[in-house]
Amino acid sequence: MLTRKAETLFWLGRYMERVENHARLIDVNYHMRHELKDEGMLVWERLISAVGDIDTFEQQNKRALEADVLHFMTFERKHNNSIYSCVSQARDNARTIKESIPGESWDIINAFYIWLKEQSISSIKALSPYVFYQKIKEGVALFHGSLESTMLRSNEWHFIQLGKYMERAENTVRILQVIYRSYMLDESKFTDHDNYQRMIAVLKSVGAYEAFRKTGSTEIHMEKIIQFLMLNLAFPRSVNFSLVSIEEHLKNIRRDLEYTVLSDKAIRFAGKTRANLAYLEWEELEQDGLQELLGGISTSCNQLAAVISKTFFRKGVVGA
């Protein structure tokens, strides 16, 4: 497979996963605003921080007002990480390699783009934020579902999945970093009930609330939530699940590659990242230890993405 084609497939998976991640975060912020009935709890700056775009946002806006944040994250065409830009770039990628994905998958992403192109802030208000962002999530789910049920499990499939899980791992860690940091700063400012609702928001932001409760946890603590979202192997949006999936897809891609030595390095790095996380002694971690852990895993995920890029998409030797 040509490196350019592999990179296009990889980023198709990443862009579509990023769209769902953004939609979930925005939806949860609205949900918590109404549940807490406290405008002060809705900190839009932290929503921007959770997706790693605070510097870009501040270059264009003096204050993080609700309408400005929604436009920036959803429709801003000059912002490469907005939902619109991600769908547009995913659609461009899919068009470039139409022969590599099922025809119905192309039809879905093309229709999704055409619908989104016609939407605006007034559309969000007309439908209600919940309904609008639910439609965004459904569009992504429909695309992935069509791939799941009709696409050959070839290298093309594995590169899309590799991008999806790489994006998912990085996003989950980034959300936990931002929310845990703000939780530690603000814990004493709010009532136990408010802090409880904030922890529920963490779980809902990655679609983990029901799954967390089904594990038998009778109490909801921030440290337990972080442990669940980092380590649980049965929940598909956990960091551990994502890293295991990345390693598996790398091994499957390797079967058809001539540059076995290079791909072996990527596989070993993915396995090392997963093992470092899986064998941590969580009981010994204090608050500072959790912050350090999240920072370390974030760095490892970024390094893993760089290793994958150097291995499959660019010429040169991987230095990992």
PDB file of C-alpha atoms in Angstrom:
ATOM      1  CA  MET A   1       0.000   0.000   0.000  1.00  0.00           C
ATOM      2  CA  LEU A   2       1.292   3.459  -0.867  1.00  0.00           C
ATOM      3  CA  THR A   3       2.269   5.506   2.179  1.00  0.00           C
ATOM      4  CA  ARG A   4       0.069   8.407   1.062  1.00  0.00           C
ATOM      5  CA  LYS A   5      -2.971   6.146   0.858  1.00  0.00           C
ATOM      6  CA  ALA A   6      -2.239   4.637   4.266  1.00  0.00           C
ATOM      7  CA  GLU A   7      -1.935   8.097   5.811  1.00  0.00           C
ATOM      8  CA  THR A   8      -5.218   9.188   4.208  1.00  0.00           C
ATOM      9  CA  LEU A   9      -7.035   6.182   5.696  1.00  0.00           C
ATOM     10  CA  PHE A  10      -5.423   6.725   9.095  1.00  0.00           C
ATOM     11  CA  TRP A  11      -6.579  10.343   9.219  1.00  0.00           C
ATOM     12  CA  LEU A  12     -10.031   9.422   8.011  1.00  0.00           C
ATOM     13  CA  GLY A  13     -10.342   7.338  11.184  1.00  0.00           C
ATOM     14  CA  ARG A  14      -8.900  10.097  13.347  1.00  0.00           C
ATOM     15  CA  TYR A  15     -11.101  12.875  11.976  1.00  0.00           C
ATOM     16  CA  MET A  16     -14.342  10.941  12.418  1.00  0.00           C
ATOM     17  CA  GLU A  17     -13.436   9.966  15.974  1.00  0.00           C
ATOM     18  CA  ARG A  18     -12.574  13.593  16.748  1.00  0.00           C
ATOM     19  CA  VAL A  19     -16.020  14.679  15.541  1.00  0.00           C
ATOM     20  CA  GLU A  20     -17.715  12.325  17.985  1.00  0.00           C
ATOM     21  CA  ASN A  21     -15.417  13.367  20.832  1.00  0.00           C
ATOM     22  CA  HIS A  22     -16.248  17.053  20.333  1.00  0.00           C
ATOM     23  CA  ALA A  23     -19.976  16.382  20.084  1.00  0.00           C
ATOM     24  CA  ARG A  24     -19.938  14.413  23.344  1.00  0.00           C
ATOM     25  CA  LEU A  25     -18.057  17.127  25.233  1.00  0.00           C
ATOM     26  CA  ILE A  26     -20.339  19.919  24.066  1.00  0.00           C
ATOM     27  CA  ASP A  27     -23.474  17.913  24.781  1.00  0.00           C
ATOM     28  CA  VAL A  28     -22.343  17.089  28.333  1.00  0.00           C
ATOM     29  CA  ASN A  29     -21.577  20.740  29.087  1.00  0.00           C
ATOM     30  CA  TYR A  30     -25.144  21.662  28.188  1.00  0.00           C
ATOM     31  CA  HIS A  31     -26.531  18.766  30.176  1.00  0.00           C
ATOM     32  CA  MET A  32     -24.591  19.747  33.300  1.00  0.00           C
ATOM     33  CA  ARG A  33     -25.567  23.401  32.960  1.00  0.00           C
ATOM     34  CA  HIS A  34     -29.242  22.571  33.276  1.00  0.00           C
ATOM     35  CA  GLU A  35     -28.726  19.934  35.943  1.00  0.00           C
ATOM     36  CA  LEU A  36     -26.634  22.142  38.201  1.00  0.00           C
ATOM     37  CA  LYS A  37     -28.632  25.298  37.432  1.00  0.00           C
ATOM     38  CA  ASP A  38     -25.480  27.335  37.935  1.00  0.00           C
ATOM     39  CA  GLU A  39     -23.961  29.334  35.106  1.00  0.00           C
ATOM     40  CA  GLY A  40     -20.703  29.491  37.031  1.00  0.00           C
ATOM     41  CA  MET A  41     -20.304  25.732  36.668  1.00  0.00           C
ATOM     42  CA  LEU A  42     -20.254  25.997  32.906  1.00  0.00           C
ATOM     43  CA  VAL A  43     -16.665  26.998  32.242  1.00  0.00           C
ATOM     44  CA  TRP A  44     -16.378  27.246  28.480  1.00  0.00           C
ATOM     45  CA  GLU A  45     -12.626  27.875  28.644  1.00  0.00           C
ATOM     46  CA  ARG A  46     -12.170  24.398  30.074  1.00  0.00           C
ATOM     47  CA  LEU A  47     -14.238  22.890  27.308  1.00  0.00           C
ATOM     48  CA  ILE A  48     -11.830  24.438  24.791  1.00  0.00           C
ATOM     49  CA  SER A  49      -8.874  23.256  26.889  1.00  0.00           C
ATOM     50  CA  ALA A  50     -10.242  19.704  26.900  1.00  0.00           C
ATOM     51  CA  VAL A  51      -9.811  19.531  23.125  1.00  0.00           C
ATOM     52  CA  GLY A  52      -6.431  21.264  23.202  1.00  0.00           C
ATOM     53  CA  ASP A  53      -7.408  24.410  21.280  1.00  0.00           C
ATOM     54  CA  ILE A  54      -7.371  27.162  23.902  1.00  0.00           C
ATOM     55  CA  ASP A  55      -4.484  29.108  22.304  1.00  0.00           C
ATOM     56  CA  THR A  56      -6.147  29.120  18.882  1.00  0.00           C
ATOM     57  CA  PHE A  57      -9.454  30.215  20.389  1.00  0.00           C
ATOM     58  CA  GLU A  58      -7.891  33.078  22.356  1.00  0.00           C
ATOM     59  CA  GLN A  59      -6.259  34.450  19.190  1.00  0.00           C
ATOM     60  CA  GLN A  60      -9.730  34.990  17.738  1.00  0.00           C
ATOM     61  CA  ASN A  61     -11.855  35.767  20.817  1.00  0.00           C
ATOM     62  CA  LYS A  62     -11.394  37.992  23.840  1.00  0.00           C
ATOM     63  CA  ARG A  63     -13.856  36.052  26.012  1.00  0.00           C
ATOM     64  CA  ALA A  64     -15.156  32.495  26.007  1.00  0.00           C
ATOM     65  CA  LEU A  65     -18.829  33.263  25.553  1.00  0.00           C
ATOM     66  CA  GLU A  66     -21.186  30.373  24.909  1.00  0.00           C
ATOM     67  CA  ALA A  67     -22.122  31.308  21.334  1.00  0.00           C
ATOM     68  CA  ASP A  68     -18.499  31.984  20.399  1.00  0.00           C
ATOM     69  CA  VAL A  69     -17.333  28.650  21.795  1.00  0.00           C
ATOM     70  CA  LEU A  70     -20.098  26.745  20.020  1.00  0.00           C
ATOM     71  CA  HIS A  71     -19.298  28.426  16.715  1.00  0.00           C
ATOM     72  CA  PHE A  72     -15.569  27.849  17.153  1.00  0.00           C
ATOM     73  CA  MET A  73     -15.921  24.154  18.030  1.00  0.00           C
ATOM     74  CA  THR A  74     -18.717  23.333  15.612  1.00  0.00           C
ATOM     75  CA  PHE A  75     -18.718  25.558  12.532  1.00  0.00           C
ATOM     76  CA  GLU A  76     -15.507  27.644  12.334  1.00  0.00           C
ATOM     77  CA  ARG A  77     -14.050  26.825   8.926  1.00  0.00           C
ATOM     78  CA  LYS A  78     -10.698  28.445   9.644  1.00  0.00           C
ATOM     79  CA  HIS A  79     -10.284  26.196  12.685  1.00  0.00           C
ATOM     80  CA  ASN A  80      -8.900  22.817  11.617  1.00  0.00           C
ATOM     81  CA  ASN A  81     -10.318  21.012  14.666  1.00  0.00           C
ATOM     82  CA  SER A  82     -13.911  22.243  14.471  1.00  0.00           C
ATOM     83  CA  ILE A  83     -16.569  19.619  13.837  1.00  0.00           C
ATOM     84  CA  TYR A  84     -17.238  21.071  10.386  1.00  0.00           C
ATOM     85  CA  SER A  85     -13.532  21.090   9.455  1.00  0.00           C
ATOM     86  CA  CYS A  86     -13.040  17.518  10.673  1.00  0.00           C
ATOM     87  CA  VAL A  87     -16.046  16.231   8.716  1.00  0.00           C
ATOM     88  CA  SER A  88     -14.892  18.176   5.660  1.00  0.00           C
ATOM     89  CA  GLN A  89     -11.359  16.773   5.879  1.00  0.00           C
ATOM     90  CA  ALA A  90     -12.669  13.245   6.526  1.00  0.00           C
ATOM     91  CA  ARG A  91     -14.916  13.529   3.473  1.00  0.00           C
ATOM     92  CA  ASP A  92     -12.000  14.807   1.331  1.00  0.00           C
ATOM     93  CA  ASN A  93      -9.905  11.857   2.500  1.00  0.00           C
ATOM     94  CA  ALA A  94     -12.726   9.399   1.777  1.00  0.00           C
ATOM     95  CA  ARG A  95     -13.171  10.874  -1.717  1.00  0.00           C
ATOM     96  CA  THR A  96      -9.456  10.454  -2.411  1.00  0.00           C
ATOM     97  CA  ILE A  97      -9.573   6.720  -1.620  1.00  0.00           C
ATOM     98  CA  LYS A  98     -13.196   5.929  -2.598  1.00  0.00           C
ATOM     99  CA  GLU A  99     -12.116   2.623  -4.116  1.00  0.00           C
ATOM    100  CA  SER A 100     -10.794   1.485  -0.714  1.00  0.00           C
ATOM    101  CA  ILE A 101     -13.988   1.901   1.312  1.00  0.00           C
ATOM    102  CA  PRO A 102     -17.521   0.544   0.758  1.00  0.00           C
ATOM    103  CA  GLY A 103     -19.742   2.642  -1.496  1.00  0.00           C
ATOM    104  CA  GLU A 104     -22.392   3.052   1.186  1.00  0.00           C
ATOM    105  CA  SER A 105     -19.752   4.388   3.602  1.00  0.00           C
ATOM    106  CA  TRP A 106     -18.880   7.082   1.069  1.00  0.00           C
ATOM    107  CA  ASP A 107     -22.572   7.925   0.617  1.00  0.00           C
ATOM    108  CA  ILE A 108     -22.997   8.276   4.384  1.00  0.00           C
ATOM    109  CA  ILE A 109     -20.040  10.591   4.938  1.00  0.00           C
ATOM    110  CA  ASN A 110     -20.919  12.663   1.869  1.00  0.00           C
ATOM    111  CA  ALA A 111     -24.530  13.117   3.035  1.00  0.00           C
ATOM    112  CA  PHE A 112     -23.288  13.912   6.542  1.00  0.00           C
ATOM    113  CA  TYR A 113     -21.057  16.665   5.170  1.00  0.00           C
ATOM    114  CA  ILE A 114     -23.817  18.147   2.989  1.00  0.00           C
ATOM    115  CA  TRP A 115     -26.215  18.258   5.959  1.00  0.00           C
ATOM    116  CA  LEU A 116     -23.648  19.828   8.299  1.00  0.00           C
ATOM    117  CA  LYS A 117     -22.635  22.409   5.694  1.00  0.00           C
ATOM    118  CA  GLU A 118     -26.179  23.809   5.808  1.00  0.00           C
ATOM    119  CA  GLN A 119     -26.294  24.132   9.620  1.00  0.00           C
ATOM    120  CA  SER A 120     -25.480  27.127  11.853  1.00  0.00           C
ATOM    121  CA  ILE A 121     -25.809  28.362  15.427  1.00  0.00           C
ATOM    122  CA  SER A 122     -29.494  29.015  14.729  1.00  0.00           C
ATOM    123  CA  SER A 123     -29.860  25.327  13.819  1.00  0.00           C
ATOM    124  CA  ILE A 124     -28.555  24.359  17.256  1.00  0.00           C
ATOM    125  CA  LYS A 125     -31.072  26.625  18.939  1.00  0.00           C
ATOM    126  CA  ALA A 126     -33.919  25.458  16.716  1.00  0.00           C
ATOM    127  CA  LEU A 127     -33.295  21.753  17.283  1.00  0.00           C
ATOM    128  CA  SER A 128     -31.958  22.122  20.852  1.00  0.00           C
ATOM    129  CA  PRO A 129     -28.289  21.383  21.594  1.00  0.00           C
ATOM    130  CA  TYR A 130     -29.087  17.836  22.717  1.00  0.00           C
ATOM    131  CA  VAL A 131     -30.861  16.916  19.476  1.00  0.00           C
ATOM    132  CA  PHE A 132     -28.291  18.662  17.266  1.00  0.00           C
ATOM    133  CA  TYR A 133     -25.228  17.001  18.789  1.00  0.00           C
ATOM    134  CA  GLN A 134     -27.059  13.696  18.981  1.00  0.00           C
ATOM    135  CA  LYS A 135     -27.411  13.939  15.195  1.00  0.00           C
ATOM    136  CA  ILE A 136     -23.667  14.531  14.960  1.00  0.00           C
ATOM    137  CA  LYS A 137     -22.948  11.407  17.014  1.00  0.00           C
ATOM    138  CA  GLU A 138     -25.434   9.384  14.992  1.00  0.00           C
ATOM    139  CA  GLY A 139     -23.741  10.459  11.757  1.00  0.00           C
ATOM    140  CA  VAL A 140     -20.389   9.182  13.007  1.00  0.00           C
ATOM    141  CA  ALA A 141     -21.930   5.959  14.333  1.00  0.00           C
ATOM    142  CA  LEU A 142     -23.648   5.328  10.995  1.00  0.00           C
ATOM    143  CA  PHE A 143     -20.350   5.744   9.141  1.00  0.00           C
ATOM    144  CA  HIS A 144     -18.425   3.416  11.460  1.00  0.00           C
ATOM    145  CA  GLY A 145     -21.296   0.930  11.444  1.00  0.00           C
ATOM    146  CA  SER A 146     -21.231   0.724   7.653  1.00  0.00           C
ATOM    147  CA  LEU A 147     -17.487   0.061   7.727  1.00  0.00           C
ATOM    148  CA  GLU A 148     -17.893  -2.540  10.466  1.00  0.00           C
ATOM    149  CA  SER A 149     -20.515  -4.514   8.563  1.00  0.00           C
ATOM    150  CA  THR A 150     -19.306  -4.250   4.952  1.00  0.00           C
ATOM    151  CA  MET A 151     -15.566  -3.533   4.739  1.00  0.00           C
ATOM    152  CA  LEU A 152     -12.943  -6.197   4.052  1.00  0.00           C
ATOM    153  CA  ARG A 153     -10.497  -6.699   6.928  1.00  0.00           C
ATOM    154  CA  SER A 154      -7.581  -5.642   4.746  1.00  0.00           C
ATOM    155  CA  ASN A 155      -4.796  -3.171   5.473  1.00  0.00           C
ATOM    156  CA  GLU A 156      -7.200  -0.372   4.517  1.00  0.00           C
ATOM    157  CA  TRP A 157      -9.500  -1.402   7.362  1.00  0.00           C
ATOM    158  CA  HIS A 158      -6.661  -1.649   9.853  1.00  0.00           C
ATOM    159  CA  PHE A 159      -5.330   1.842   9.068  1.00  0.00           C
ATOM    160  CA  ILE A 160      -8.771   3.406   9.618  1.00  0.00           C
ATOM    161  CA  GLN A 161      -9.113   1.585  12.940  1.00  0.00           C
ATOM    162  CA  LEU A 162      -5.562   2.525  13.907  1.00  0.00           C
ATOM    163  CA  GLY A 163      -6.430   6.202  13.425  1.00  0.00           C
ATOM    164  CA  LYS A 164      -9.696   5.877  15.332  1.00  0.00           C
ATOM    165  CA  TYR A 165      -8.133   4.290  18.411  1.00  0.00           C
ATOM    166  CA  MET A 166      -5.109   6.571  18.369  1.00  0.00           C
ATOM    167  CA  GLU A 167      -7.427   9.591  18.449  1.00  0.00           C
ATOM    168  CA  ARG A 168      -9.574   7.989  21.145  1.00  0.00           C
ATOM    169  CA  ALA A 169      -6.634   7.254  23.452  1.00  0.00           C
ATOM    170  CA  GLU A 170      -5.211  10.776  23.142  1.00  0.00           C
ATOM    171  CA  ASN A 171      -8.620  12.376  23.638  1.00  0.00           C
ATOM    172  CA  THR A 172      -9.526  10.385  26.753  1.00  0.00           C
ATOM    173  CA  VAL A 173      -6.220  11.219  28.415  1.00  0.00           C
ATOM    174  CA  ARG A 174      -6.524  14.909  27.501  1.00  0.00           C
ATOM    175  CA  ILE A 175     -10.055  15.124  28.943  1.00  0.00           C
ATOM    176  CA  LEU A 176      -8.926  13.472  32.168  1.00  0.00           C
ATOM    177  CA  GLN A 177      -5.965  15.835  32.484  1.00  0.00           C
ATOM    178  CA  VAL A 178      -8.096  18.962  32.123  1.00  0.00           C
ATOM    179  CA  ILE A 179     -10.974  17.782  34.308  1.00  0.00           C
ATOM    180  CA  TYR A 180      -8.792  16.331  37.064  1.00  0.00           C
ATOM    181  CA  ARG A 181      -6.734  19.504  37.225  1.00  0.00           C
ATOM    182  CA  SER A 182      -9.848  21.667  37.474  1.00  0.00           C
ATOM    183  CA  TYR A 183     -11.407  19.271  39.984  1.00  0.00           C
ATOM    184  CA  MET A 184      -8.413  19.555  42.310  1.00  0.00           C
ATOM    185  CA  LEU A 185      -8.452  23.350  42.002  1.00  0.00           C
ATOM    186  CA  ASP A 186     -12.206  23.746  42.563  1.00  0.00           C
ATOM    187  CA  GLU A 187     -13.166  20.857  44.837  1.00  0.00           C
ATOM    188  CA  SER A 188     -13.424  23.005  47.972  1.00  0.00           C
ATOM    189  CA  LYS A 189     -15.473  25.697  46.207  1.00  0.00           C
ATOM    190  CA  PHE A 190     -18.534  23.520  45.586  1.00  0.00           C
ATOM    191  CA  THR A 191     -20.900  21.320  47.570  1.00  0.00           C
ATOM    192  CA  ASP A 192     -20.565  17.546  47.645  1.00  0.00           C
ATOM    193  CA  HIS A 193     -23.608  17.326  45.400  1.00  0.00           C
ATOM    194  CA  ASP A 194     -22.060  19.649  42.813  1.00  0.00           C
ATOM    195  CA  ASN A 195     -18.771  17.766  42.861  1.00  0.00           C
ATOM    196  CA  TYR A 196     -20.713  14.522  42.424  1.00  0.00           C
ATOM    197  CA  GLN A 197     -22.456  15.974  39.360  1.00  0.00           C
ATOM    198  CA  ARG A 198     -19.120  17.056  37.939  1.00  0.00           C
ATOM    199  CA  MET A 199     -17.822  13.492  38.222  1.00  0.00           C
ATOM    200  CA  ILE A 200     -20.949  12.226  36.469  1.00  0.00           C
ATOM    201  CA  ALA A 201     -20.131  14.712  33.689  1.00  0.00           C
ATOM    202  CA  VAL A 202     -16.652  13.191  33.301  1.00  0.00           C
ATOM    203  CA  LEU A 203     -18.171   9.762  32.723  1.00  0.00           C
ATOM    204  CA  LYS A 204     -20.844  11.038  30.359  1.00  0.00           C
ATOM    205  CA  SER A 205     -18.314  13.018  28.310  1.00  0.00           C
ATOM    206  CA  VAL A 206     -16.893   9.699  27.055  1.00  0.00           C
ATOM    207  CA  GLY A 207     -20.148   7.718  27.178  1.00  0.00           C
ATOM    208  CA  ALA A 208     -18.981   5.739  30.212  1.00  0.00           C
ATOM    209  CA  TYR A 209     -21.632   6.412  32.877  1.00  0.00           C
ATOM    210  CA  GLU A 210     -23.693   3.244  32.411  1.00  0.00           C
ATOM    211  CA  ALA A 211     -20.619   1.080  31.884  1.00  0.00           C
ATOM    212  CA  PHE A 212     -19.004   2.429  35.078  1.00  0.00           C
ATOM    213  CA  ARG A 213     -22.096   1.716  37.153  1.00  0.00           C
ATOM    214  CA  LYS A 214     -22.349  -1.812  35.737  1.00  0.00           C
ATOM    215  CA  THR A 215     -18.893  -2.641  37.085  1.00  0.00           C
ATOM    216  CA  GLY A 216     -20.444  -2.709  40.562  1.00  0.00           C
ATOM    217  CA  SER A 217     -19.005   0.564  41.838  1.00  0.00           C
ATOM    218  CA  THR A 218     -21.253   1.793  44.660  1.00  0.00           C
ATOM    219  CA  GLU A 219     -19.436   5.101  45.094  1.00  0.00           C
ATOM    220  CA  ILE A 220     -18.250   7.585  42.522  1.00  0.00           C
ATOM    221  CA  HIS A 221     -14.815   9.040  43.253  1.00  0.00           C
ATOM    222  CA  MET A 222     -12.595  10.930  40.812  1.00  0.00           C
ATOM    223  CA  GLU A 223      -9.690   8.518  41.354  1.00  0.00           C
ATOM    224  CA  LYS A 224     -11.946   5.516  40.633  1.00  0.00           C
ATOM    225  CA  ILE A 225     -13.247   7.178  37.484  1.00  0.00           C
ATOM    226  CA  ILE A 226      -9.711   7.843  36.249  1.00  0.00           C
ATOM    227  CA  GLN A 227      -8.734   4.249  36.978  1.00  0.00           C
ATOM    228  CA  PHE A 228     -11.765   2.969  35.063  1.00  0.00           C
ATOM    229  CA  LEU A 229     -11.221   5.210  32.034  1.00  0.00           C
ATOM    230  CA  MET A 230      -7.525   4.426  31.956  1.00  0.00           C
ATOM    231  CA  LEU A 231      -7.433   0.687  32.678  1.00  0.00           C
ATOM    232  CA  ASN A 232     -10.733  -1.076  32.010  1.00  0.00           C
ATOM    233  CA  LEU A 233     -10.261  -3.604  29.209  1.00  0.00           C
ATOM    234  CA  ALA A 234     -13.976  -4.201  28.660  1.00  0.00           C
ATOM    235  CA  PHE A 235     -14.926  -0.566  27.989  1.00  0.00           C
ATOM    236  CA  PRO A 236     -14.140   0.415  24.372  1.00  0.00           C
ATOM    237  CA  ARG A 237     -13.352   4.063  25.112  1.00  0.00           C
ATOM    238  CA  SER A 238     -10.800   3.403  27.860  1.00  0.00           C
ATOM    239  CA  VAL A 239      -7.145   4.197  27.194  1.00  0.00           C
ATOM    240  CA  ASN A 240      -6.106   0.586  27.848  1.00  0.00           C
ATOM    241  CA  PHE A 241      -8.703  -0.781  25.413  1.00  0.00           C
ATOM    242  CA  SER A 242      -7.518   1.699  22.786  1.00  0.00           C
ATOM    243  CA  LEU A 243      -3.855   0.802  23.244  1.00  0.00           C
ATOM    244  CA  VAL A 244      -4.605  -2.927  23.015  1.00  0.00           C
ATOM    245  CA  SER A 245      -6.577  -2.269  19.813  1.00  0.00           C
ATOM    246  CA  ILE A 246      -3.722  -0.181  18.366  1.00  0.00           C
ATOM    247  CA  GLU A 247      -1.262  -2.982  19.050  1.00  0.00           C
ATOM    248  CA  GLU A 248      -3.550  -5.565  17.426  1.00  0.00           C
ATOM    249  CA  HIS A 249      -4.098  -3.495  14.284  1.00  0.00           C
ATOM    250  CA  LEU A 250      -0.369  -2.805  13.994  1.00  0.00           C
ATOM    251  CA  LYS A 251       0.292  -6.552  14.091  1.00  0.00           C
ATOM    252  CA  ASN A 252      -2.293  -7.162  11.386  1.00  0.00           C
ATOM    253  CA  ILE A 253      -0.841  -4.427   9.169  1.00  0.00           C
ATOM    254  CA  ARG A 254       2.609  -5.917   9.593  1.00  0.00           C
ATOM    255  CA  ARG A 255       1.623  -9.130   7.798  1.00  0.00           C
ATOM    256  CA  ASP A 256       1.655  -7.450   4.399  1.00  0.00           C
ATOM    257  CA  LEU A 257       4.581  -5.061   4.897  1.00  0.00           C
ATOM    258  CA  GLU A 258       8.035  -5.470   3.460  1.00  0.00           C
ATOM    259  CA  TYR A 259       9.655  -3.221   6.079  1.00  0.00           C
ATOM    260  CA  THR A 260       9.213  -5.646   8.955  1.00  0.00           C
ATOM    261  CA  VAL A 261      11.942  -4.134  11.127  1.00  0.00           C
ATOM    262  CA  LEU A 262      10.303  -0.715  11.081  1.00  0.00           C
ATOM    263  CA  SER A 263       6.821  -2.057  11.791  1.00  0.00           C
ATOM    264  CA  ASP A 264       8.210  -4.218  14.603  1.00  0.00           C
ATOM    265  CA  LYS A 265       9.462  -1.054  16.293  1.00  0.00           C
ATOM    266  CA  ALA A 266       5.990   0.465  16.158  1.00  0.00           C
ATOM    267  CA  ILE A 267       4.476  -2.730  17.599  1.00  0.00           C
ATOM    268  CA  ARG A 268       7.022  -2.840  20.415  1.00  0.00           C
ATOM    269  CA  PHE A 269       6.442   0.810  21.291  1.00  0.00           C
ATOM    270  CA  ALA A 270       2.666   0.259  21.407  1.00  0.00           C
ATOM    271  CA  GLY A 271       3.164  -2.807  23.623  1.00  0.00           C
ATOM    272  CA  LYS A 272       5.512  -0.912  25.921  1.00  0.00           C
ATOM    273  CA  THR A 273       3.037   1.964  26.287  1.00  0.00           C
ATOM    274  CA  ARG A 274       0.217  -0.458  27.099  1.00  0.00           C
ATOM    275  CA  ALA A 275       2.332  -2.468  29.567  1.00  0.00           C
ATOM    276  CA  ASN A 276       3.518   0.646  31.429  1.00  0.00           C
ATOM    277  CA  LEU A 277      -0.115   1.570  32.012  1.00  0.00           C
ATOM    278  CA  ALA A 278      -1.416  -1.916  32.829  1.00  0.00           C
ATOM    279  CA  TYR A 279       1.163  -2.710  35.522  1.00  0.00           C
ATOM    280  CA  LEU A 280       0.912   0.488  37.534  1.00  0.00           C
ATOM    281  CA  GLU A 281       0.317   0.172  41.272  1.00  0.00           C
ATOM    282  CA  TRP A 282      -2.723   2.431  41.468  1.00  0.00           C
ATOM    283  CA  GLU A 283      -3.118   2.064  45.226  1.00  0.00           C
ATOM    284  CA  GLU A 284       0.229   3.769  45.752  1.00  0.00           C
ATOM    285  CA  LEU A 285      -0.551   6.829  43.640  1.00  0.00           C
ATOM    286  CA  GLU A 286      -1.297  10.059  45.491  1.00  0.00           C
ATOM    287  CA  GLN A 287      -2.927  13.124  43.965  1.00  0.00           C
ATOM    288  CA  ASP A 288       0.340  14.444  42.553  1.00  0.00           C
ATOM    289  CA  GLY A 289       1.069  10.943  41.276  1.00  0.00           C
ATOM    290  CA  LEU A 290      -2.164  10.892  39.274  1.00  0.00           C
ATOM    291  CA  GLN A 291      -1.371  14.214  37.634  1.00  0.00           C
ATOM    292  CA  GLU A 292       2.104  12.967  36.783  1.00  0.00           C
ATOM    293  CA  LEU A 293       0.674   9.688  35.481  1.00  0.00           C
ATOM    294  CA  LEU A 294      -1.783  11.416  33.157  1.00  0.00           C
ATOM    295  CA  GLY A 295       0.982  13.667  31.837  1.00  0.00           C
ATOM    296  CA  GLY A 296       3.229  10.676  31.231  1.00  0.00           C
ATOM    297  CA  ILE A 297       0.560   8.680  29.408  1.00  0.00           C
ATOM    298  CA  SER A 298      -0.310  11.732  27.305  1.00  0.00           C
ATOM    299  CA  THR A 299       3.336  12.051  26.284  1.00  0.00           C
ATOM    300  CA  SER A 300       3.506   8.326  25.489  1.00  0.00           C
ATOM    301  CA  CYS A 301       0.391   8.535  23.293  1.00  0.00           C
ATOM    302  CA  ASN A 302       1.876  11.487  21.386  1.00  0.00           C
ATOM    303  CA  GLN A 303       5.124   9.579  20.941  1.00  0.00           C
ATOM    304  CA  LEU A 304       3.257   6.498  19.735  1.00  0.00           C
ATOM    305  CA  ALA A 305       1.417   8.588  17.128  1.00  0.00           C
ATOM    306  CA  ALA A 306       4.788   9.970  15.976  1.00  0.00           C
ATOM    307  CA  VAL A 307       6.258   6.458  15.747  1.00  0.00           C
ATOM    308  CA  ILE A 308       3.311   5.281  13.640  1.00  0.00           C
ATOM    309  CA  SER A 309       3.692   8.313  11.380  1.00  0.00           C
ATOM    310  CA  LYS A 310       7.420   7.774  10.876  1.00  0.00           C
ATOM    311  CA  THR A 311       6.956   4.045  10.317  1.00  0.00           C
ATOM    312  CA  PHE A 312       4.169   4.055   7.760  1.00  0.00           C
ATOM    313  CA  PHE A 313       3.788   7.555   6.346  1.00  0.00           C
ATOM    314  CA  ARG A 314       7.242   9.129   6.031  1.00  0.00           C
ATOM    315  CA  LYS A 315      10.669   7.997   4.927  1.00  0.00           C
ATOM    316  CA  GLY A 316      13.286   7.516   7.604  1.00  0.00           C
ATOM    317  CA  VAL A 317      14.170   5.318  10.531  1.00  0.00           C
ATOM    318  CA  VAL A 318      12.056   5.258  13.664  1.00  0.00           C
ATOM    319  CA  GLY A 319      14.063   6.314  16.675  1.00  0.00           C
ATOM    320  CA  ALA A 320      12.040   4.468  19.306  1.00  0.00           C
TER     321      ALA A 320
END
